[in-house]
Structures are given as structure tokens and as C-alpha cells.
Amino acid sequence: MGPMDKDVVRDDALHPTDDGFALDIRSHWYRSLPLTSLLVLDLSVDGEKMPENDMTVFVNGKSFTVPQLADGYDEWWYVLDPFELRVRRPGFDCGQPHQVEFGFGLAIPYILVGPPDAKQPLLAASHSSRTLVCS
Amino acid sequence: MTTTATTVALPKLGTTLFSLTLEMRKPGYTMEGMIDKVAELGLGPGLEMVGFQSLRGYPRVSSDVVSSFRAQCERTGLEPSAMSMNLDLGIHRGRLLDEEEALDYLEPQIATSRAMGFPVCKSSVVPTRSFLEGLVRILEKNGDMKFGFEIHSPLAVDSPEILRLRELYETIDSPLLGWTPDFSSSMHSVPPSLIAAHQESGMSRELTELAIEVWNSDTTMPQKFERFAAEAPALGATPADMGKLQMMLTMHGRQDPHRWSEIIDRVVHVHAKFYGIDSSGDEPSIDNATIIDVLVDGGYTGYISSEWEGHAYTDAVSGWDMVAGQHKLFRKLLSERAAHA
């Protein structure tokens, strides 16, 4: 785990939204990446895995469903900007601390690994485990 | 100034802003402020950056950003040295860019780099004659900008991939195609700072000693991986430990530094990768004196760009202090070299 992994989910990352909550996610890679690089967004809150269908990525003032990220080769996540991972969770109790586990996988598009005839982007994984309160 | 027959032309020093990857995440960061500080601390004159790191919206950069950057270089005396581009062959899910797409991907990056005043650009390539010829055409359209493929560990001057590119370079014979040697390929030891960081993360001394022993063995990379995989679990290596130590085997190469001379004629930029400066002011894992000798003997007078990469595993030191320490070491080595010309 490198220094930048500590930054992925900061202490003030959790926010209430109209229909649930949002987490500010920061990059553990050193450069900006296209949205196609957001390959693994594995979020559990208080031991419960959040369904992909309930998550959207909000970045550059736009909202993307998880399947839409696969087409986001021309939409850039600037390295210093957090994106919001918005989760539909009606009734989410922001008055309590929450145990957040976030498995994040970035596909690094210029580092290709694997056999010569099946090369694919390196998966740079990061895991954050935090107890957060809403801010 | 009077010059004598014994005056030796020396490389120039410089810094890549990549060295300051953690510093750019601190409150109050601006690229302009960081560049000013490079100048104030005397860490130029060469100034290198990673476009996708330092420039929002890169390679689509506004004319205002370009002109501000050029004016700042003029004001500070810094000289754009090289733009680190990226060839994101895997930018689409499930497929790689083809050759034509790859050239189209690099072209705006090259144009932006040129507009900002960089004389050299660098990225990976598609290792075919047609791709490199297409690259040369783009470089020619952009003021004969030079391109320096980076030879970075696990690559070395005699790796099959590099031998193939060396052949293609000779065949195409363009002065615009060159190399960027990276010191990571020619190290004599595993960085002590890396070992310390791994031990602090909970790895046992026996495990890190095994990794060092395997690194030092005269075997191929697959043989190193095989031995390490066979022996490390018994020493308590977790899957995460295995990943980190396999990365250590990959990211630090044991090429004899004298062998940089084989490609010196086409060197257009140099990456002085480093991982620490010890209490005597030396880099404990790299024979910088020999590398400087090889560069000077080979007639290289371009930039040696300081590239601190210890930030990948520690935030206990300042990137600024590290780069300043390496510059002090280089100034000493270059002045000794000049004195003995």
C-alpha cells in the first residue's frame, strides 16, 4: 500500500444526498485517467454490498451509470479531482457512523500485462476500510 | 570566457515534476507555484512534466495555458526539457488501439508538447516499422521534435524488445528517433528505503532478505519469479507481500551501467531515477559516478532529469529535499568530471 492509497477515501468523504449518500473518491494513481479506467467499484457499507445498479459516478458535472463508464474513453478524471460515487439508499442514516469498505480497481491503459496475444491493462487495486460519519 | 582544448561538454541538470507527485496533492498546489519553486531551489534548468499529470484537460490545452507556461519559463530561466506522454493503448474496454489509432492518439500530445516549447517527447510505441515511420512523420510536422523511447527496468539495452527497436531505428535511420535511458535499469542494489518500507509494512527480515538474494542472482526474470514463488510462502509472505516483492524484482534492473554506451549516440533525454540519498549524500543503490562518466564520454549534453520515485512507497520524506540532494550529488560528480577533463 503506497501513500496515495491512504487518500482514496478521506475522513470527510461521506455526504448525504436526497436519496442516499455519496462518497468522494480520490485517485491512487499519479495521472489523470479516462473513465474506462474505473474498472472495479466494489463498495460495502456496514457489511452490505452496494448493488452496481444503485451506484452512479458523478464527475466533471456529469453523471454516469456503471455500465456507461465502459464507453467513457473520452471523458477524463483529472488526477486531483475527487469523483462522487453516489449510491441510492433511501433512508440512509447519516446520524450514525458507518463502516465503509471500498475495493477500487483502476485499469492502467498504458501499462499492458499478460501474454503477447492477450495483453490487457494492468489493474491497479486499492482497498480502503474506514469508519466514516457524514460531513 | 576562454575555453581550452581540455574543456569537456557536460550534460545539464533538470527535474521532472513527477518527482513531486505527493507534493502536488498538498493544499494550495498550483502548477505555476510548483514550477516557480523548482526555479527558486535551483533544480533546473531542465523542466520535464507528465502531460496527463500536470495539465488539466491534456492534450487539449488552451493557448492561454501554453503562453503562460512559456512566459514562466522565460521569467524563471527554466528550459522545457521533455514531455512525458502516454500511449494509452488500452483506453477502450476489451480491445487495444490499432496502429493508426495509436498514432492519432499521440499526435495531439506531440503538438501540445511542441507548442509548450518541449524539444523532446517520450512515450511507449507500437514496435513496428510502419508505426515508427508514422511517428517520424508526426515529429517532422511538429518542428522536428525528438522522441525518446524510455528504457526502464525491466527493460535493458539488450532486452529482446529493445534489440528489436534498435534494429528498426537503424533501418528507419531518422535522427528524430532516440532513447531515454532510465537509471532504474542499471542498479547495483535494491533501494534500502524500499526494504525499510516493506519491513515497516509487516514483512519479516527473512522474507525481504530472500527477495534481495533472488534479485542479486544471475538468473532470468522468470527464474527469479519461480524461485521467489517457491520459497516466499514459507517465510510468511501474504499475496499482497508477494505482489510488492515481485514488483521489486521487476522495477529495478541490474544492467551494467557501462552498457548505456551502446545506445548513447541516440540518447535524447535521461531519466535519473532514484530512491534515496544517504547520509553521505550518495544514492545507495545506483552507481551515479559511472553513469555520469558513460554519458560524458559518449558526448551527451542534454538534460539529466531528476526522477524521485520513492513516493510510490513512502511519504516520510520530501520530494523537494530528495531532488535537491540528487542535484547536489550530480553537481559534485560533474565538477569532478570537469576538473579531470
mmCIF file of C-alpha atoms in Angstrom, chain B:
data_model
loop_
_atom_site.group_PDB
_atom_site.id
_atom_site.type_symbol
_atom_site.label_atom_id
_atom_site.label_comp_id
_atom_site.label_asym_id
_atom_site.label_seq_id
_atom_site.Cartn_x
_atom_site.Cartn_y
_atom_site.Cartn_z
ATOM 1 C CA MET B 1 35.399 33.293 -21.167
ATOM 2 C CA THR B 2 38.396 31.441 -22.510
ATOM 3 C CA THR B 3 37.897 27.839 -23.417
ATOM 4 C CA THR B 4 40.695 25.366 -23.665
ATOM 5 C CA ALA B 5 41.122 22.144 -25.535
ATOM 6 C CA THR B 6 40.502 20.265 -22.305
ATOM 7 C CA THR B 7 37.060 21.732 -21.680
ATOM 8 C CA VAL B 8 34.532 18.952 -21.604
ATOM 9 C CA ALA B 9 30.929 19.489 -22.625
ATOM 10 C CA LEU B 10 28.680 18.370 -19.801
ATOM 11 C CA PRO B 11 25.045 17.345 -19.533
ATOM 12 C CA LYS B 12 22.612 19.788 -17.925
ATOM 13 C CA LEU B 13 20.537 19.031 -14.865
ATOM 14 C CA GLY B 14 16.789 19.212 -14.533
ATOM 15 C CA THR B 15 13.733 17.945 -12.712
ATOM 16 C CA THR B 16 10.578 16.174 -13.706
ATOM 17 C CA LEU B 17 7.525 17.366 -11.813
ATOM 18 C CA PHE B 18 6.650 13.662 -11.444
ATOM 19 C CA SER B 19 9.183 13.664 -8.576
ATOM 20 C CA LEU B 20 6.706 15.866 -6.724
ATOM 21 C CA THR B 21 3.700 13.577 -7.125
ATOM 22 C CA LEU B 22 2.841 13.731 -3.409
ATOM 23 C CA GLU B 23 3.621 17.433 -3.109
ATOM 24 C CA MET B 24 1.060 18.255 -5.796
ATOM 25 C CA ARG B 25 -1.641 16.756 -3.569
ATOM 26 C CA LYS B 26 -0.992 19.192 -0.763
ATOM 27 C CA PRO B 27 -3.334 22.136 -0.120
ATOM 28 C CA GLY B 28 -2.556 25.244 -2.112
ATOM 29 C CA TYR B 29 -0.911 23.410 -5.010
ATOM 30 C CA THR B 30 -0.742 25.112 -8.372
ATOM 31 C CA MET B 31 1.439 24.032 -11.267
ATOM 32 C CA GLU B 32 2.733 27.588 -11.560
ATOM 33 C CA GLY B 33 3.724 27.649 -7.893
ATOM 34 C CA MET B 34 5.482 24.331 -8.206
ATOM 35 C CA ILE B 35 7.431 25.457 -11.270
ATOM 36 C CA ASP B 36 8.444 28.676 -9.501
ATOM 37 C CA LYS B 37 9.749 26.629 -6.593
ATOM 38 C CA VAL B 38 11.788 24.398 -8.943
ATOM 39 C CA ALA B 39 13.468 27.576 -10.160
ATOM 40 C CA GLU B 40 13.880 29.107 -6.688
ATOM 41 C CA LEU B 41 15.557 25.959 -5.361
ATOM 42 C CA GLY B 42 17.877 25.789 -8.372
ATOM 43 C CA LEU B 43 16.556 22.411 -9.521
ATOM 44 C CA GLY B 44 16.618 23.306 -13.206
ATOM 45 C CA PRO B 45 17.347 24.357 -15.742
ATOM 46 C CA GLY B 46 15.590 21.403 -17.353
ATOM 47 C CA LEU B 47 11.878 21.109 -16.643
ATOM 48 C CA GLU B 48 10.010 17.938 -17.517
ATOM 49 C CA MET B 49 6.416 17.007 -16.814
ATOM 50 C CA VAL B 50 3.924 14.224 -17.407
ATOM 51 C CA GLY B 51 1.207 15.842 -19.502
ATOM 52 C CA PHE B 52 -1.594 13.715 -18.088
ATOM 53 C CA GLN B 53 -0.425 14.538 -14.577
ATOM 54 C CA SER B 54 0.338 18.245 -14.641
ATOM 55 C CA LEU B 55 -2.117 19.625 -17.191
ATOM 56 C CA ARG B 56 -5.872 19.549 -16.734
ATOM 57 C CA GLY B 57 -7.528 18.610 -19.999
ATOM 58 C CA TYR B 58 -4.251 17.488 -21.640
ATOM 59 C CA PRO B 59 -3.634 17.149 -24.504
ATOM 60 C CA ARG B 60 -6.361 19.715 -25.170
ATOM 61 C CA VAL B 61 -4.592 22.634 -23.554
ATOM 62 C CA SER B 62 -5.703 26.224 -24.133
ATOM 63 C CA SER B 63 -3.480 28.781 -25.820
ATOM 64 C CA ASP B 64 -3.549 30.752 -22.551
ATOM 65 C CA VAL B 65 -2.001 27.828 -20.659
ATOM 66 C CA VAL B 66 0.618 27.403 -23.373
ATOM 67 C CA SER B 67 1.583 31.070 -23.427
ATOM 68 C CA SER B 68 1.627 31.312 -19.608
ATOM 69 C CA PHE B 69 3.923 28.313 -19.420
ATOM 70 C CA ARG B 70 6.296 29.750 -21.997
ATOM 71 C CA ALA B 71 6.319 33.108 -20.253
ATOM 72 C CA GLN B 72 7.014 31.447 -16.912
ATOM 73 C CA CYS B 73 9.968 29.553 -18.375
ATOM 74 C CA GLU B 74 11.269 32.802 -19.814
ATOM 75 C CA ARG B 75 10.881 34.575 -16.469
ATOM 76 C CA THR B 76 12.403 31.808 -14.330
ATOM 77 C CA GLY B 77 15.144 30.711 -16.700
ATOM 78 C CA LEU B 78 13.813 27.169 -16.742
ATOM 79 C CA GLU B 79 14.033 25.274 -20.021
ATOM 80 C CA PRO B 80 11.370 22.767 -21.111
ATOM 81 C CA SER B 81 13.330 19.515 -21.397
ATOM 82 C CA ALA B 82 10.938 16.689 -22.222
ATOM 83 C CA MET B 83 7.236 15.974 -22.174
ATOM 84 C CA SER B 84 6.295 12.553 -20.865
ATOM 85 C CA MET B 85 3.339 11.499 -22.975
ATOM 86 C CA ASN B 86 1.305 8.319 -22.639
ATOM 87 C CA LEU B 87 0.297 5.900 -25.334
ATOM 88 C CA ASP B 88 -2.906 4.559 -23.775
ATOM 89 C CA LEU B 89 -3.283 1.520 -25.994
ATOM 90 C CA GLY B 90 -5.797 0.069 -23.528
ATOM 91 C CA ILE B 91 -8.060 3.117 -23.353
ATOM 92 C CA HIS B 92 -11.050 1.163 -24.702
ATOM 93 C CA ARG B 93 -12.535 -1.662 -22.714
ATOM 94 C CA GLY B 94 -11.869 -5.033 -24.273
ATOM 95 C CA ARG B 95 -9.567 -4.047 -27.125
ATOM 96 C CA LEU B 96 -6.310 -2.258 -27.825
ATOM 97 C CA LEU B 97 -5.824 0.680 -30.160
ATOM 98 C CA ASP B 98 -4.574 -0.320 -33.604
ATOM 99 C CA GLU B 99 -1.521 1.331 -35.131
ATOM 100 C CA GLU B 100 -3.402 4.120 -36.860
ATOM 101 C CA GLU B 101 -5.418 4.912 -33.757
ATOM 102 C CA ALA B 102 -2.225 4.876 -31.709
ATOM 103 C CA LEU B 103 -0.611 7.472 -33.966
ATOM 104 C CA ASP B 104 -3.786 9.560 -33.867
ATOM 105 C CA TYR B 105 -3.632 9.321 -30.078
ATOM 106 C CA LEU B 106 -0.072 10.621 -29.901
ATOM 107 C CA GLU B 107 -0.380 13.384 -32.497
ATOM 108 C CA PRO B 108 -2.213 15.951 -30.338
ATOM 109 C CA GLN B 109 0.104 15.184 -27.439
ATOM 110 C CA ILE B 110 3.118 15.859 -29.636
ATOM 111 C CA ALA B 111 1.575 19.071 -30.987
ATOM 112 C CA THR B 112 0.815 20.340 -27.479
ATOM 113 C CA SER B 113 4.296 19.433 -26.261
ATOM 114 C CA ARG B 114 5.815 21.287 -29.175
ATOM 115 C CA ALA B 115 3.599 24.330 -28.622
ATOM 116 C CA MET B 116 4.733 24.463 -24.997
ATOM 117 C CA GLY B 117 8.355 24.519 -26.123
ATOM 118 C CA PHE B 118 9.476 20.985 -25.307
ATOM 119 C CA PRO B 119 12.206 19.797 -27.690
ATOM 120 C CA VAL B 120 11.774 16.131 -26.756
ATOM 121 C CA CYS B 121 8.769 13.912 -26.111
ATOM 122 C CA LYS B 122 8.592 10.359 -24.894
ATOM 123 C CA SER B 123 6.112 7.509 -24.601
ATOM 124 C CA SER B 124 5.870 3.838 -25.394
ATOM 125 C CA VAL B 125 5.420 2.756 -29.010
ATOM 126 C CA VAL B 126 3.933 0.058 -31.161
ATOM 127 C CA PRO B 127 7.140 -1.758 -32.132
ATOM 128 C CA THR B 128 6.643 -1.902 -35.887
ATOM 129 C CA ARG B 129 8.345 -0.163 -38.767
ATOM 130 C CA SER B 130 5.105 1.365 -40.027
ATOM 131 C CA PHE B 131 4.273 2.825 -36.629
ATOM 132 C CA LEU B 132 7.716 4.338 -36.160
ATOM 133 C CA GLU B 133 7.673 5.770 -39.679
ATOM 134 C CA GLY B 134 4.288 7.312 -38.935
ATOM 135 C CA LEU B 135 5.695 8.700 -35.694
ATOM 136 C CA VAL B 136 8.591 10.285 -37.560
ATOM 137 C CA ARG B 137 6.149 11.976 -39.950
ATOM 138 C CA ILE B 138 4.293 13.495 -36.975
ATOM 139 C CA LEU B 139 7.551 14.603 -35.373
ATOM 140 C CA GLU B 140 8.649 16.228 -38.637
ATOM 141 C CA LYS B 141 5.341 18.084 -38.856
ATOM 142 C CA ASN B 142 5.990 19.399 -35.367
ATOM 143 C CA GLY B 143 9.272 21.160 -35.894
ATOM 144 C CA ASP B 144 11.464 18.082 -35.920
ATOM 145 C CA MET B 145 10.702 17.323 -32.319
ATOM 146 C CA LYS B 146 12.718 14.397 -30.989
ATOM 147 C CA PHE B 147 11.289 11.242 -29.481
ATOM 148 C CA GLY B 148 12.986 9.254 -26.736
ATOM 149 C CA PHE B 149 11.721 5.754 -26.001
ATOM 150 C CA GLU B 150 12.343 5.148 -22.316
ATOM 151 C CA ILE B 151 14.497 2.161 -21.431
ATOM 152 C CA HIS B 152 13.206 1.466 -17.941
ATOM 153 C CA SER B 153 13.512 -1.668 -15.831
ATOM 154 C CA PRO B 154 12.720 -4.489 -16.535
ATOM 155 C CA LEU B 155 13.988 -3.424 -19.962
ATOM 156 C CA ALA B 156 17.701 -3.016 -20.652
ATOM 157 C CA VAL B 157 19.740 -2.195 -23.750
ATOM 158 C CA ASP B 158 19.866 -5.881 -24.684
ATOM 159 C CA SER B 159 16.261 -6.883 -23.932
ATOM 160 C CA PRO B 160 14.594 -8.523 -26.951
ATOM 161 C CA GLU B 161 12.121 -5.625 -27.220
ATOM 162 C CA ILE B 162 14.916 -3.064 -27.198
ATOM 163 C CA LEU B 163 17.081 -5.032 -29.647
ATOM 164 C CA ARG B 164 14.087 -5.076 -32.000
ATOM 165 C CA LEU B 165 13.645 -1.310 -31.655
ATOM 166 C CA ARG B 166 17.380 -0.738 -32.113
ATOM 167 C CA GLU B 167 17.157 -2.612 -35.417
ATOM 168 C CA LEU B 168 14.126 -0.608 -36.502
ATOM 169 C CA TYR B 169 15.844 2.661 -35.553
ATOM 170 C CA GLU B 170 18.824 1.718 -37.709
ATOM 171 C CA THR B 171 16.569 0.729 -40.614
ATOM 172 C CA ILE B 172 14.494 3.917 -40.479
ATOM 173 C CA ASP B 173 17.586 5.987 -39.721
ATOM 174 C CA SER B 174 15.832 9.140 -38.580
ATOM 175 C CA PRO B 175 17.690 11.498 -36.233
ATOM 176 C CA LEU B 176 14.338 12.143 -34.527
ATOM 177 C CA LEU B 177 14.110 8.639 -33.037
ATOM 178 C CA GLY B 178 16.082 8.161 -29.860
ATOM 179 C CA TRP B 179 16.265 6.852 -26.336
ATOM 180 C CA THR B 180 15.662 7.957 -22.793
ATOM 181 C CA PRO B 181 17.787 5.764 -20.521
ATOM 182 C CA ASP B 182 16.267 5.425 -17.065
ATOM 183 C CA PHE B 183 18.628 4.676 -14.192
ATOM 184 C CA SER B 184 16.197 2.046 -12.861
ATOM 185 C CA SER B 185 17.618 -0.375 -15.436
ATOM 186 C CA SER B 186 21.190 -0.186 -14.137
ATOM 187 C CA MET B 187 21.155 -0.512 -10.352
ATOM 188 C CA HIS B 188 23.632 -2.362 -8.146
ATOM 189 C CA SER B 189 21.341 -2.875 -5.145
ATOM 190 C CA VAL B 190 17.734 -2.915 -4.113
ATOM 191 C CA PRO B 191 16.943 0.511 -2.573
ATOM 192 C CA PRO B 192 17.318 0.373 1.220
ATOM 193 C CA SER B 193 14.380 2.780 1.520
ATOM 194 C CA LEU B 194 12.161 0.251 -0.247
ATOM 195 C CA ILE B 195 13.284 -2.584 2.022
ATOM 196 C CA ALA B 196 12.668 -0.404 5.075
ATOM 197 C CA ALA B 197 9.168 0.494 3.856
ATOM 198 C CA HIS B 198 8.334 -3.176 3.254
ATOM 199 C CA GLN B 199 9.598 -4.173 6.697
ATOM 200 C CA GLU B 200 7.570 -1.380 8.282
ATOM 201 C CA SER B 201 4.501 -2.743 6.489
ATOM 202 C CA GLY B 202 4.988 -6.021 8.370
ATOM 203 C CA MET B 203 7.227 -8.166 6.161
ATOM 204 C CA SER B 204 9.789 -10.249 8.024
ATOM 205 C CA ARG B 205 13.509 -9.630 7.626
ATOM 206 C CA GLU B 206 13.883 -13.205 6.317
ATOM 207 C CA LEU B 207 11.356 -12.509 3.564
ATOM 208 C CA THR B 208 12.973 -9.268 2.400
ATOM 209 C CA GLU B 209 16.395 -10.945 2.553
ATOM 210 C CA LEU B 210 15.113 -13.710 0.299
ATOM 211 C CA ALA B 211 13.842 -11.113 -2.166
ATOM 212 C CA ILE B 212 17.206 -9.336 -2.152
ATOM 213 C CA GLU B 213 19.058 -12.621 -2.663
ATOM 214 C CA VAL B 214 16.808 -13.548 -5.580
ATOM 215 C CA TRP B 215 17.231 -10.051 -7.075
ATOM 216 C CA ASN B 216 21.008 -10.417 -6.898
ATOM 217 C CA SER B 217 21.066 -13.834 -8.548
ATOM 218 C CA ASP B 218 22.333 -14.148 -12.118
ATOM 219 C CA THR B 219 19.121 -15.658 -13.427
ATOM 220 C CA THR B 220 16.389 -14.664 -15.816
ATOM 221 C CA MET B 221 13.285 -12.841 -14.633
ATOM 222 C CA PRO B 222 11.051 -15.955 -14.995
ATOM 223 C CA GLN B 223 13.603 -17.943 -12.952
ATOM 224 C CA LYS B 224 13.625 -15.249 -10.275
ATOM 225 C CA PHE B 225 9.821 -15.251 -10.113
ATOM 226 C CA GLU B 226 9.747 -19.050 -9.943
ATOM 227 C CA ARG B 227 12.246 -19.291 -7.098
ATOM 228 C CA PHE B 228 10.623 -16.481 -5.184
ATOM 229 C CA ALA B 229 7.149 -18.013 -5.558
ATOM 230 C CA ALA B 230 8.505 -21.347 -4.341
ATOM 231 C CA GLU B 231 10.319 -20.068 -1.248
ATOM 232 C CA ALA B 232 8.462 -16.946 -0.085
ATOM 233 C CA PRO B 233 5.232 -18.517 1.278
ATOM 234 C CA ALA B 234 7.225 -20.481 3.866
ATOM 235 C CA LEU B 235 8.506 -17.146 5.188
ATOM 236 C CA GLY B 236 5.000 -15.857 5.789
ATOM 237 C CA ALA B 237 4.503 -13.882 2.556
ATOM 238 C CA THR B 238 0.890 -12.829 2.050
ATOM 239 C CA PRO B 239 -0.470 -12.415 -1.511
ATOM 240 C CA ALA B 240 -0.020 -8.639 -1.082
ATOM 241 C CA ASP B 241 3.596 -9.132 0.026
ATOM 242 C CA MET B 242 4.198 -11.373 -2.990
ATOM 243 C CA GLY B 243 2.869 -8.678 -5.310
ATOM 244 C CA LYS B 244 5.050 -5.974 -3.800
ATOM 245 C CA LEU B 245 8.212 -8.074 -3.885
ATOM 246 C CA GLN B 246 7.569 -9.289 -7.429
ATOM 247 C CA MET B 247 7.217 -5.603 -8.332
ATOM 248 C CA MET B 248 10.571 -5.018 -6.648
ATOM 249 C CA LEU B 249 12.166 -7.706 -8.821
ATOM 250 C CA THR B 250 10.663 -6.104 -11.930
ATOM 251 C CA MET B 251 11.176 -2.402 -11.301
ATOM 252 C CA HIS B 252 14.897 -2.483 -10.513
ATOM 253 C CA GLY B 253 17.282 -3.780 -13.164
ATOM 254 C CA ARG B 254 20.879 -5.000 -12.919
ATOM 255 C CA GLN B 255 22.226 -3.923 -16.294
ATOM 256 C CA ASP B 256 25.909 -2.936 -16.222
ATOM 257 C CA PRO B 257 25.814 0.892 -16.422
ATOM 258 C CA HIS B 258 28.688 0.840 -18.937
ATOM 259 C CA ARG B 259 26.283 -0.717 -21.425
ATOM 260 C CA TRP B 260 24.402 2.581 -21.806
ATOM 261 C CA SER B 261 27.305 3.428 -24.128
ATOM 262 C CA GLU B 262 25.828 1.040 -26.731
ATOM 263 C CA ILE B 263 22.950 3.424 -27.382
ATOM 264 C CA ILE B 264 24.495 6.728 -26.337
ATOM 265 C CA ASP B 265 24.556 8.137 -29.876
ATOM 266 C CA ARG B 266 20.769 8.228 -29.933
ATOM 267 C CA VAL B 267 20.146 9.341 -26.359
ATOM 268 C CA VAL B 268 17.909 12.441 -26.412
ATOM 269 C CA HIS B 269 16.956 12.643 -22.728
ATOM 270 C CA VAL B 270 17.964 10.949 -19.470
ATOM 271 C CA HIS B 271 15.832 9.952 -16.517
ATOM 272 C CA ALA B 272 17.856 9.959 -13.317
ATOM 273 C CA LYS B 273 15.524 7.677 -11.427
ATOM 274 C CA PHE B 274 16.432 7.413 -7.736
ATOM 275 C CA TYR B 275 15.067 6.090 -4.485
ATOM 276 C CA GLY B 276 17.030 7.814 -1.733
ATOM 277 C CA ILE B 277 20.035 9.882 -0.727
ATOM 278 C CA ASP B 278 22.086 8.557 2.207
ATOM 279 C CA SER B 279 23.846 10.487 4.957
ATOM 280 C CA SER B 280 26.998 10.774 2.843
ATOM 281 C CA GLY B 281 25.000 12.399 0.029
ATOM 282 C CA ASP B 282 25.145 9.359 -2.254
ATOM 283 C CA GLU B 283 22.378 7.288 -3.843
ATOM 284 C CA PRO B 284 22.810 3.915 -2.144
ATOM 285 C CA SER B 285 21.512 1.710 -4.958
ATOM 286 C CA ILE B 286 22.839 3.378 -8.130
ATOM 287 C CA ASP B 287 26.401 3.951 -9.342
ATOM 288 C CA ASN B 288 25.835 7.522 -10.485
ATOM 289 C CA ALA B 289 29.536 8.270 -10.952
ATOM 290 C CA THR B 290 29.883 5.536 -13.566
ATOM 291 C CA ILE B 291 26.687 6.547 -15.346
ATOM 292 C CA ILE B 292 27.806 10.183 -15.483
ATOM 293 C CA ASP B 293 31.136 9.026 -16.931
ATOM 294 C CA VAL B 294 29.346 6.989 -19.609
ATOM 295 C CA LEU B 295 27.134 9.944 -20.525
ATOM 296 C CA VAL B 296 30.007 12.440 -20.666
ATOM 297 C CA ASP B 297 32.316 10.061 -22.515
ATOM 298 C CA GLY B 298 29.518 9.467 -25.012
ATOM 299 C CA GLY B 299 29.197 13.183 -25.670
ATOM 300 C CA TYR B 300 25.741 13.548 -24.151
ATOM 301 C CA THR B 301 24.975 17.202 -23.399
ATOM 302 C CA GLY B 302 21.204 17.043 -22.948
ATOM 303 C CA TYR B 303 19.293 17.032 -19.677
ATOM 304 C CA ILE B 304 19.597 14.629 -16.770
ATOM 305 C CA SER B 305 16.116 14.833 -15.317
ATOM 306 C CA SER B 306 15.833 14.006 -11.607
ATOM 307 C CA GLU B 307 13.078 11.486 -11.093
ATOM 308 C CA TRP B 308 12.375 10.650 -7.436
ATOM 309 C CA GLU B 309 10.111 7.615 -7.327
ATOM 310 C CA GLY B 310 10.295 6.774 -3.639
ATOM 311 C CA HIS B 311 6.920 8.483 -3.309
ATOM 312 C CA ALA B 312 5.384 5.232 -4.533
ATOM 313 C CA TYR B 313 6.071 3.671 -1.143
ATOM 314 C CA THR B 314 6.890 6.393 1.372
ATOM 315 C CA ASP B 315 5.659 9.826 2.307
ATOM 316 C CA ALA B 316 8.195 10.141 5.116
ATOM 317 C CA VAL B 317 10.497 12.397 3.125
ATOM 318 C CA SER B 318 10.033 15.466 0.969
ATOM 319 C CA GLY B 319 10.344 15.110 -2.793
ATOM 320 C CA TRP B 320 11.890 18.574 -2.832
ATOM 321 C CA ASP B 321 14.630 17.504 -0.402
ATOM 322 C CA MET B 322 15.274 14.333 -2.354
ATOM 323 C CA VAL B 323 15.657 16.115 -5.698
ATOM 324 C CA ALA B 324 17.855 18.790 -4.104
ATOM 325 C CA GLY B 325 20.043 16.026 -2.653
ATOM 326 C CA GLN B 326 20.416 14.339 -6.010
ATOM 327 C CA HIS B 327 21.253 17.639 -7.707
ATOM 328 C CA LYS B 328 23.965 18.258 -5.111
ATOM 329 C CA LEU B 329 25.400 14.811 -5.862
ATOM 330 C CA PHE B 330 25.288 15.413 -9.632
ATOM 331 C CA ARG B 331 26.894 18.843 -9.343
ATOM 332 C CA LYS B 332 29.741 17.263 -7.382
ATOM 333 C CA LEU B 333 30.180 14.444 -9.903
ATOM 334 C CA LEU B 334 30.032 16.791 -12.891
ATOM 335 C CA SER B 335 32.509 19.246 -11.369
ATOM 336 C CA GLU B 336 34.901 16.391 -10.594
ATOM 337 C CA ARG B 337 34.494 15.228 -14.135
ATOM 338 C CA ALA B 338 35.159 18.731 -15.482
ATOM 339 C CA ALA B 339 38.232 19.070 -13.274
ATOM 340 C CA HIS B 340 39.704 15.849 -14.640
ATOM 341 C CA ALA B 341 38.960 16.550 -18.272
#
